[in-house]
Short mmCIF file of C-alpha atoms in Angstrom, two decimals:
data_model
loop_
_atom_site.label_atom_id
_atom_site.label_comp_id
_atom_site.label_asym_id
_atom_site.label_seq_id
_atom_site.Cartn_x
_atom_site.Cartn_y
_atom_site.Cartn_z
CA MET A 1 -22.98 67.98 -2.90
CA SER A 2 -25.67 67.57 -5.53
CA ALA A 3 -28.34 65.02 -6.35
CA PHE A 4 -30.54 64.29 -9.33
CA ALA A 5 -33.58 63.49 -7.21
CA PHE A 6 -34.61 63.00 -3.61
CA GLY A 7 -37.43 61.26 -1.80
CA LEU A 8 -38.39 60.12 1.66
CA GLY A 9 -40.49 57.01 1.60
CA VAL A 10 -42.14 54.18 3.44
CA GLY A 11 -42.01 50.62 2.25
CA THR A 12 -42.12 46.94 3.02
CA ARG A 13 -39.46 44.26 2.94
CA ASN A 14 -39.63 40.54 2.34
CA GLU A 15 -38.30 37.74 4.55
CA ASP A 16 -34.84 38.20 2.97
CA ASP A 17 -34.85 41.88 4.02
CA LYS A 18 -35.12 43.02 0.38
CA TRP A 19 -37.30 46.03 -0.45
CA LEU A 20 -40.55 44.97 -2.10
CA GLU A 21 -41.95 48.44 -2.70
CA VAL A 22 -41.51 51.99 -1.48
CA PHE A 23 -43.94 54.90 -1.64
CA PHE A 24 -42.44 58.38 -1.97
CA PRO A 25 -45.22 60.91 -1.21
CA ALA A 26 -43.31 64.05 -2.23
CA PRO A 27 -40.33 63.27 -4.48
CA VAL A 28 -38.13 66.19 -5.52
CA LEU A 29 -36.41 66.49 -8.89
CA ALA A 30 -33.17 68.50 -8.67
CA PRO A 31 -33.24 69.06 -4.89
CA SER A 32 -31.53 72.10 -3.43
CA ALA A 33 -28.03 71.83 -2.02
CA ALA A 34 -29.48 72.48 1.44
CA LEU A 35 -31.92 69.57 1.10
CA THR A 36 -29.21 67.26 -0.20
CA ALA A 37 -26.87 68.19 2.63
CA ALA A 38 -29.56 67.84 5.31
CA ALA A 39 -30.56 64.37 4.16
CA GLY A 40 -27.15 63.13 2.99
CA LYS A 41 -26.05 61.47 6.21
CA PHE A 42 -29.27 59.44 6.29
CA ASP A 43 -28.88 58.03 2.76
CA THR A 44 -28.37 54.42 3.78
CA GLN A 45 -31.31 52.61 2.16
CA GLN A 46 -31.95 51.26 5.66
CA PRO A 47 -34.97 52.04 7.84
CA LEU A 48 -34.38 54.96 10.19
CA ASP A 49 -35.02 54.59 13.89
CA ASP A 50 -36.98 57.16 15.92
CA ARG A 51 -33.85 59.09 16.91
CA GLN A 52 -32.69 59.33 13.30
CA LEU A 53 -36.14 60.42 12.11
CA ARG A 54 -36.25 63.20 14.73
CA GLN A 55 -32.79 64.39 13.72
CA LEU A 56 -33.64 64.28 10.02
CA ARG A 57 -36.77 66.35 10.63
CA LEU A 58 -34.73 68.92 12.60
CA ASP A 59 -32.08 69.04 9.87
CA LEU A 60 -34.72 69.53 7.17
CA GLU A 61 -36.39 72.30 9.17
CA ALA A 62 -33.01 74.00 9.69
CA ALA A 63 -32.43 73.81 5.93
CA ASP A 64 -35.80 75.55 5.39
CA GLU A 65 -37.17 72.43 3.68
CA ARG A 66 -40.57 72.62 5.32
CA GLU A 67 -42.44 70.48 2.82
CA GLN A 68 -40.12 67.52 3.38
CA ALA A 69 -39.91 68.11 7.15
CA GLY A 70 -43.70 68.17 7.36
CA LEU A 71 -44.32 64.81 5.73
CA GLU A 72 -46.55 62.47 7.71
CA LEU A 73 -43.76 59.89 7.51
CA PHE A 74 -42.32 61.50 10.60
CA ASP A 75 -45.56 61.04 12.52
CA ALA A 76 -45.99 57.32 11.84
#
């Protein structure tokens, strides 16, 4: 699996549940295959719940993607 770019972000939605804006604090151009694989199952464009965020962090750490796993997004 490959991807052109990758980013974890936080954002807000309007009353119609449409994204208004998203902030990506550490976007990655040409992410590694390990990063793409670790995050691939969470690529839903939907907010992640606490369980999903914990699993994503574990998957990123296991893929040795420490910068992404260490984002403050996981601590919000």
